[in-house]
mmCIF file of C-alpha atoms in Angstrom:
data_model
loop_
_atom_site.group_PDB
_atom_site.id
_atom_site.type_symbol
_atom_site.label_atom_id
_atom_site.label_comp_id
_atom_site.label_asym_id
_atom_site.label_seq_id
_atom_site.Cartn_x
_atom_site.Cartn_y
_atom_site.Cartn_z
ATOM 1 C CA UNK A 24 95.362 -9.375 -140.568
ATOM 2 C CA UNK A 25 96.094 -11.500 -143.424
ATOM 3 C CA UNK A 26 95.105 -14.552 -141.771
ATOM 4 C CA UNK A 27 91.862 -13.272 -140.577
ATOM 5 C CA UNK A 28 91.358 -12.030 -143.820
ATOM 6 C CA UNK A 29 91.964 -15.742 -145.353
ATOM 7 C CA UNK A 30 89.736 -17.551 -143.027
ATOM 8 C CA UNK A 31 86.532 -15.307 -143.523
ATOM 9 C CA UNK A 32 87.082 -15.757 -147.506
ATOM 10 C CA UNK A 33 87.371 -19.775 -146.395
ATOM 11 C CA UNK A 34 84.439 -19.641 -143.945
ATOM 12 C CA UNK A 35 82.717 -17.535 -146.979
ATOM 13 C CA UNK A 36 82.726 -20.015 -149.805
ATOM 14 C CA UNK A 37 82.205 -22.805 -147.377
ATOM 15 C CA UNK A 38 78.674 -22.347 -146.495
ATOM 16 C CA UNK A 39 78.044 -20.885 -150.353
ATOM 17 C CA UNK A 40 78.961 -24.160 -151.217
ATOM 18 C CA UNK A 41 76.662 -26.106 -148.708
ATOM 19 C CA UNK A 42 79.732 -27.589 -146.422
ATOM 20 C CA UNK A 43 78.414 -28.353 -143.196
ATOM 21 C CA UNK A 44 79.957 -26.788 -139.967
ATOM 22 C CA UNK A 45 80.058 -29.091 -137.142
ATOM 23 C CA UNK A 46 77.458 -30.524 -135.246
ATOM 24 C CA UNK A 47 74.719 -29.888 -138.294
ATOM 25 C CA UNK A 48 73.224 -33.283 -139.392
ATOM 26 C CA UNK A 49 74.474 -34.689 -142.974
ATOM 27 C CA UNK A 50 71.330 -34.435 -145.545
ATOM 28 C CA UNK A 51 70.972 -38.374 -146.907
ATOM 29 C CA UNK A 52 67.737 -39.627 -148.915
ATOM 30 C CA UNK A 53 67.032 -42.067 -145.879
ATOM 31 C CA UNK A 54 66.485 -38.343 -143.361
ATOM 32 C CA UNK A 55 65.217 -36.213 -146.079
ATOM 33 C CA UNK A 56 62.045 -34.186 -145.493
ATOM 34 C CA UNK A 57 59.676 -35.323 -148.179
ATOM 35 C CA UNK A 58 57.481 -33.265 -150.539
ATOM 36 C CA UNK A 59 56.543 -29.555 -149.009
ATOM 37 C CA UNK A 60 53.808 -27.676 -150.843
ATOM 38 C CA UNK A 61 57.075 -25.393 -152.170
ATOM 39 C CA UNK A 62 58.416 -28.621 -153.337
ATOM 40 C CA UNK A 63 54.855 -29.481 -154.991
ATOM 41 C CA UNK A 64 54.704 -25.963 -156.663
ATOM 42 C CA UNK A 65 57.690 -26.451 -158.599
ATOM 43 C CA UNK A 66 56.155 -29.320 -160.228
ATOM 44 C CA UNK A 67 52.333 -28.329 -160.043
ATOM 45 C CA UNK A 68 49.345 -30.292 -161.211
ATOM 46 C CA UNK A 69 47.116 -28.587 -163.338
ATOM 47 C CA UNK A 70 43.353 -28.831 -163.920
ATOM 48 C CA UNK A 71 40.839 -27.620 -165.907
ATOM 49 C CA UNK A 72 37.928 -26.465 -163.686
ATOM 50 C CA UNK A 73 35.228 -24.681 -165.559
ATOM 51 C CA UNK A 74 37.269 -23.279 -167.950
ATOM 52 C CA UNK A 75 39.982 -22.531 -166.521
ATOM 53 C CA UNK A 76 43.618 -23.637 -165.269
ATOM 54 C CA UNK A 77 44.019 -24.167 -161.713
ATOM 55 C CA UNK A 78 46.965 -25.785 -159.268
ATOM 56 C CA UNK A 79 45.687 -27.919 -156.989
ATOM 57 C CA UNK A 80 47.930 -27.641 -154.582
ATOM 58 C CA UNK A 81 46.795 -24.141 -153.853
ATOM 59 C CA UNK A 82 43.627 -25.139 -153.429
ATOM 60 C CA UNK A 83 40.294 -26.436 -155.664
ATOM 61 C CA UNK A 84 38.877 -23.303 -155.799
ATOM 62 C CA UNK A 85 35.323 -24.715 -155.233
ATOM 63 C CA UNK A 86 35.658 -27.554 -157.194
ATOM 64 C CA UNK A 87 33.833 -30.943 -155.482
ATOM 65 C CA UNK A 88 35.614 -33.736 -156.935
ATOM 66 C CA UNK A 89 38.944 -34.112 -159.233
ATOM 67 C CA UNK A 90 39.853 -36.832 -161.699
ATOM 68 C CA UNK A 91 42.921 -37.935 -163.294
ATOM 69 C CA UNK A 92 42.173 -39.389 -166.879
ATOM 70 C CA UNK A 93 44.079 -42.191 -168.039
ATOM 71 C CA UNK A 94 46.103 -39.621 -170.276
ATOM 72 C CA UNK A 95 47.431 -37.699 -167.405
ATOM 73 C CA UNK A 96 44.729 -34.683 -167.931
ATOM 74 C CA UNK A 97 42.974 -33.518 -164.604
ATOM 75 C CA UNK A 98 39.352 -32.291 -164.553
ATOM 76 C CA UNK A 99 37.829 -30.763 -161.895
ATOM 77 C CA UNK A 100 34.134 -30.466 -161.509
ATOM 78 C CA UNK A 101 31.505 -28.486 -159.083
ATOM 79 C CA UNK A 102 29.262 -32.056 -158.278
ATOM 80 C CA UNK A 103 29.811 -35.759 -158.249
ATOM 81 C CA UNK A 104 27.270 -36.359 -160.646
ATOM 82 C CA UNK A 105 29.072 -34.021 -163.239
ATOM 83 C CA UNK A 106 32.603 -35.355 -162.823
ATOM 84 C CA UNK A 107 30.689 -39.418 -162.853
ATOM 85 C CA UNK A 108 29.294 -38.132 -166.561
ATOM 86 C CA UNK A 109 31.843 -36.581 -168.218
ATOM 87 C CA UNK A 110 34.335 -39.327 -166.865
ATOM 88 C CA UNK A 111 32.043 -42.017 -167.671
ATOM 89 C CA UNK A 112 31.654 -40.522 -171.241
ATOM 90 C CA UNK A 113 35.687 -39.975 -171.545
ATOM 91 C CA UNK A 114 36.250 -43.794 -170.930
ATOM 92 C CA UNK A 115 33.671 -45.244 -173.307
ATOM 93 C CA UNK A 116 35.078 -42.947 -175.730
ATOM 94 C CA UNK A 117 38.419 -44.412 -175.162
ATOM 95 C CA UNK A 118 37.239 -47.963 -174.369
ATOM 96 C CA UNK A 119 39.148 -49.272 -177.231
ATOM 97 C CA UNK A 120 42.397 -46.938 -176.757
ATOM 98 C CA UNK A 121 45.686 -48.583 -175.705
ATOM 99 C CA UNK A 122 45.620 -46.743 -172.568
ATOM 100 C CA UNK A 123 42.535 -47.842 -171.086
ATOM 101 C CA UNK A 124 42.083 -50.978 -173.040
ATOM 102 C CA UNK A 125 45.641 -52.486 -171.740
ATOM 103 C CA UNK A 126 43.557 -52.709 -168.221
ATOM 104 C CA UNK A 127 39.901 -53.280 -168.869
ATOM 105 C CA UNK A 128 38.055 -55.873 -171.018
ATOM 106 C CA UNK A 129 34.490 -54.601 -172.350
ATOM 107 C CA UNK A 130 32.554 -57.803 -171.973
ATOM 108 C CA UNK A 131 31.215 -57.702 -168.664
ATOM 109 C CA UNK A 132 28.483 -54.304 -168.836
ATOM 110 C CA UNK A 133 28.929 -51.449 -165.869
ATOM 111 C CA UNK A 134 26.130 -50.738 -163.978
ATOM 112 C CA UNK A 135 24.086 -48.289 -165.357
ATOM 113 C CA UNK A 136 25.115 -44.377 -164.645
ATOM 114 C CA UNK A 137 29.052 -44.477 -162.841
ATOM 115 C CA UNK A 138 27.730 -44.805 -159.411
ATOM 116 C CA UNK A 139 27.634 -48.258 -158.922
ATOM 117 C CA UNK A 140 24.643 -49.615 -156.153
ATOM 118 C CA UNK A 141 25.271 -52.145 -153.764
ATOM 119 C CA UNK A 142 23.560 -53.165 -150.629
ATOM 120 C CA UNK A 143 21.051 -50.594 -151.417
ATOM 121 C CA UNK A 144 23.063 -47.825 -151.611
ATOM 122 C CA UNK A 145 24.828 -45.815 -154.124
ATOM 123 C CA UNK A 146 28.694 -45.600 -153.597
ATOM 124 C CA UNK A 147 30.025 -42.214 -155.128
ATOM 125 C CA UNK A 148 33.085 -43.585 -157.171
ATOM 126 C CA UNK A 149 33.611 -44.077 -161.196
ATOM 127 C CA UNK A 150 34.054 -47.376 -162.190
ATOM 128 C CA UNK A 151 36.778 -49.156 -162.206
ATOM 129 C CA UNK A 152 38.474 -45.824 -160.264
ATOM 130 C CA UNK A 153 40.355 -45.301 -157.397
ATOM 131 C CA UNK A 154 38.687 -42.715 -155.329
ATOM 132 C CA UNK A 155 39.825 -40.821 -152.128
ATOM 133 C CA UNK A 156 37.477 -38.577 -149.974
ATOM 134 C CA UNK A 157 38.415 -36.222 -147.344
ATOM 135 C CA UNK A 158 35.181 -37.127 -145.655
ATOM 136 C CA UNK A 159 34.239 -40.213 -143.659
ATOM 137 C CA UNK A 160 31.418 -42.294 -145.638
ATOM 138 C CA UNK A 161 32.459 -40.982 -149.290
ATOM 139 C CA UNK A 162 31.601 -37.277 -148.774
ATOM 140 C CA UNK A 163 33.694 -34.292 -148.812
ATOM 141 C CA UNK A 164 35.647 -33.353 -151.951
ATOM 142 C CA UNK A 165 36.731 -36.654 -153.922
ATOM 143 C CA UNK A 166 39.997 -37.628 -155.499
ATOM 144 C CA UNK A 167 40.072 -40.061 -158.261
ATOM 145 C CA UNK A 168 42.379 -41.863 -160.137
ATOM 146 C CA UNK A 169 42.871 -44.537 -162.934
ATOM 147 C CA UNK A 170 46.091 -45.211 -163.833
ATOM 148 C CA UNK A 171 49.458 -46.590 -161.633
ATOM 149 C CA UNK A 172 51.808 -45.230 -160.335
ATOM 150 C CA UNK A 173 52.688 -43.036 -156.891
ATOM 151 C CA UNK A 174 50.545 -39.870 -156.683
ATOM 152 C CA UNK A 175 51.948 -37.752 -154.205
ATOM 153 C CA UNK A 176 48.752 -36.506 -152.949
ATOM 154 C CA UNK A 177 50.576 -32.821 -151.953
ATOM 155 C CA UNK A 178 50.230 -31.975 -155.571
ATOM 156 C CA UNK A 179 46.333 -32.425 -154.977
ATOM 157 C CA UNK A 180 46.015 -30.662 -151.888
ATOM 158 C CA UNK A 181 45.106 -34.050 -150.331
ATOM 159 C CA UNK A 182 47.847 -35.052 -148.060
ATOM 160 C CA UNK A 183 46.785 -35.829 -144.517
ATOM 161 C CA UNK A 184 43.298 -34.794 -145.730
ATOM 162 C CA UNK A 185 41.864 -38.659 -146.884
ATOM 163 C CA UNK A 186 39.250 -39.915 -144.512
ATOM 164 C CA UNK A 187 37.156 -42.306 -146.899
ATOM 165 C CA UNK A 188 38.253 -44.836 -149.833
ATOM 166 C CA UNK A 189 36.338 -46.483 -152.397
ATOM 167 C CA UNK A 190 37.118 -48.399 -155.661
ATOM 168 C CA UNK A 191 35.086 -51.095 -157.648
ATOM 169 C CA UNK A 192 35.794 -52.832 -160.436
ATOM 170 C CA UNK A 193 33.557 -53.015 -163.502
ATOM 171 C CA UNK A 194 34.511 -53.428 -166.717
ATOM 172 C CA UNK A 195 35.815 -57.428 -166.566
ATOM 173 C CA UNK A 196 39.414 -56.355 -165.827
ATOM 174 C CA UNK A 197 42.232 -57.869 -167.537
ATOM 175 C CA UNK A 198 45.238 -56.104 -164.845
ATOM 176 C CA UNK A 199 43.037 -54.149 -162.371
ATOM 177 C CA UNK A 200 45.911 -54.666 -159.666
ATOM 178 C CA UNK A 201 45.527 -53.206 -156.598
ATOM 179 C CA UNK A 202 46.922 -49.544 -154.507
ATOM 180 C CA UNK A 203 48.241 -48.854 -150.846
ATOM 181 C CA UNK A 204 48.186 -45.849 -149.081
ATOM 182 C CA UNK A 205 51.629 -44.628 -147.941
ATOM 183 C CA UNK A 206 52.368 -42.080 -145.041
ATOM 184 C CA UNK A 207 56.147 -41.235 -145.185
ATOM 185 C CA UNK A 208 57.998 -41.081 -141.992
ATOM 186 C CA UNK A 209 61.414 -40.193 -141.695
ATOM 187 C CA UNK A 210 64.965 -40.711 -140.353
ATOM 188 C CA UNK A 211 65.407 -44.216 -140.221
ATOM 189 C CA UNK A 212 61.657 -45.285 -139.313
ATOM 190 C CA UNK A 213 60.276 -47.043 -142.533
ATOM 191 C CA UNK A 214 57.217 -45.263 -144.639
ATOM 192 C CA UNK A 215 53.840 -46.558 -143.373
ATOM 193 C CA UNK A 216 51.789 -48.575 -146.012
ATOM 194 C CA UNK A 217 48.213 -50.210 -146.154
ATOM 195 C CA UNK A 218 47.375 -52.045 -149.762
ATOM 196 C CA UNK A 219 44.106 -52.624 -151.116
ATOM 197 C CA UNK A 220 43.159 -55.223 -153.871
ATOM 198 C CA UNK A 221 39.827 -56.573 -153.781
ATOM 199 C CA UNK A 222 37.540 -56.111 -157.024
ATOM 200 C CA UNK A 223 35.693 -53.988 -154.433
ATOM 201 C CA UNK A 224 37.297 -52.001 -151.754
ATOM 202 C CA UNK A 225 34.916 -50.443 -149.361
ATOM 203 C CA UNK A 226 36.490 -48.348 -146.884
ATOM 204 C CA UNK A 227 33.770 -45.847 -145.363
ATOM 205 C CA UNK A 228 35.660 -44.597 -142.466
ATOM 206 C CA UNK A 229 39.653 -44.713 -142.314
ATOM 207 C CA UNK A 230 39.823 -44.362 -138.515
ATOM 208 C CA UNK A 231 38.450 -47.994 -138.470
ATOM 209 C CA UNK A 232 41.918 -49.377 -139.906
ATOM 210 C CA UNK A 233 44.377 -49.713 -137.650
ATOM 211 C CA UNK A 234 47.787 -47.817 -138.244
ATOM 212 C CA UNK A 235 51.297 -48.939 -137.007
ATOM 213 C CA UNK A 236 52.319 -48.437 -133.419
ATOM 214 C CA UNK A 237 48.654 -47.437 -132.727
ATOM 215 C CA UNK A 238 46.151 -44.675 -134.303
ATOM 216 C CA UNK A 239 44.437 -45.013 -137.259
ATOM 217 C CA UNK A 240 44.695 -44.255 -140.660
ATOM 218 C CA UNK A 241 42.250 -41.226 -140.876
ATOM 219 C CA UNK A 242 43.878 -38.477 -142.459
ATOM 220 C CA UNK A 243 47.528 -39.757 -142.416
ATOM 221 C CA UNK A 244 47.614 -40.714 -146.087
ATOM 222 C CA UNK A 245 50.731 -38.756 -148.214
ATOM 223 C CA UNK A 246 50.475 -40.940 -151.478
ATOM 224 C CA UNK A 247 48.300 -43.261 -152.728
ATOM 225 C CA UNK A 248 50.457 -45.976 -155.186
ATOM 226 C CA UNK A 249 48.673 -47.932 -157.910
ATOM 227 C CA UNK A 250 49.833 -50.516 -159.566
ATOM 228 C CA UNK A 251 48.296 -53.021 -162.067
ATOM 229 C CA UNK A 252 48.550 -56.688 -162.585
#
């Protein structure tokens, strides 16, 4: 009796302490699942959308298009044309501030409005953004960004969901760098990347570019990484 008693208290803290019993497969970073929305909820992106706080990884509540500002604060709006305004008013107030300054050079003059025309059509980005859409030919709700780095695209409630990309760049840029998109596989078969890094990247429809192994990249997209320079 003693012995059984022994074991079970073994066999107990054991599996409170995360031991594996055999045949379970060892956690390492290579096999790892990535990013869940519960994983994205514990560190949430907030936005303000018409006054109010919202995570966007439970959804936009209505909102049409979402931009991250080159301080790190996300606005949500209800149309293109109002998120185009008030982020084409938030850079030329900062034109001069370290953080947009250190990648854009004020002496070549953006088209007029943030929509920028070419080919006789108007392409529904900000200037000098990077902009996601989780419609082909730049409709659907839009996803913008400015500054580098790896946006995991869960946080947004965009991942799997991009079907459009567009990014031009205006202001005569002094690092305007380039971005991939990045769909993470796992075990041991390597993350999926396509990079971008013309001064204009026109991408209307995603199922045109061809993805590893076959498929496309339509809505296969878990992060989008920036980088600069």
């Amino acid at each position: 009796m003693m012995r059984k008693r022994i074991t079970a208290c073994l066999f107990a803290a054991a599996t409170a302490g995360g031991v594996l019993v055999a045949g379970a497969p060892a956690a390492t970073a290579q096999n790892a699942p990535v990013a869940s929305v519960a994983e994205a909820a514990t560190d949430p992106v907030i936005a303000d959308y018409n006054g109010r706080k919202i995570n966007l990884a439970e959804g936009w509540q209505g909102a049409e298009s979402c931009t991250e500002l080159p301080t790190g604060e996300v606005r949500c709006y209800d149309t293109f044309a109002e998120a185009d305004a008030d982020t084409a008013r938030f850079m030329a107030a900062r034109a001069g501030s370290g953080d947009v300054a250190k990648y854009t050079a004020p002496s070549r003059k953006p088209a007029a409005g943030s929509g920028v025309l070419r080919a006789g059509k108007v392409q529904n980005c900000s200037a000098d953004y990077w902009c996601l859409f989780d419609g082909k030919n730049y409709s659907g709700r839009r996803l913008q960004f400015f500054d580098p780095g790896t946006k995991e695209l869960g946080k947004y409630d965009f991942r799997d969901k991009a079907s459009s990309l567009y990014r031009i760049v205006v202001n005569s840029p002094l690092n305007y760098g380039g971005a991939s998109l990045i769909d993470y596989r796992s075990g041991l078969v390597a993350n999926r990347e396509i990079k971008f890094g013309k001064m204009e990247d026109d991408y209307p429809d995603l199922s045109r570019l061809g993805y590893p192994g076959g498929g496309n990249w339509d809505n296969k997209a878990d992060a989008l990484k920036i980088w600069r320079g």
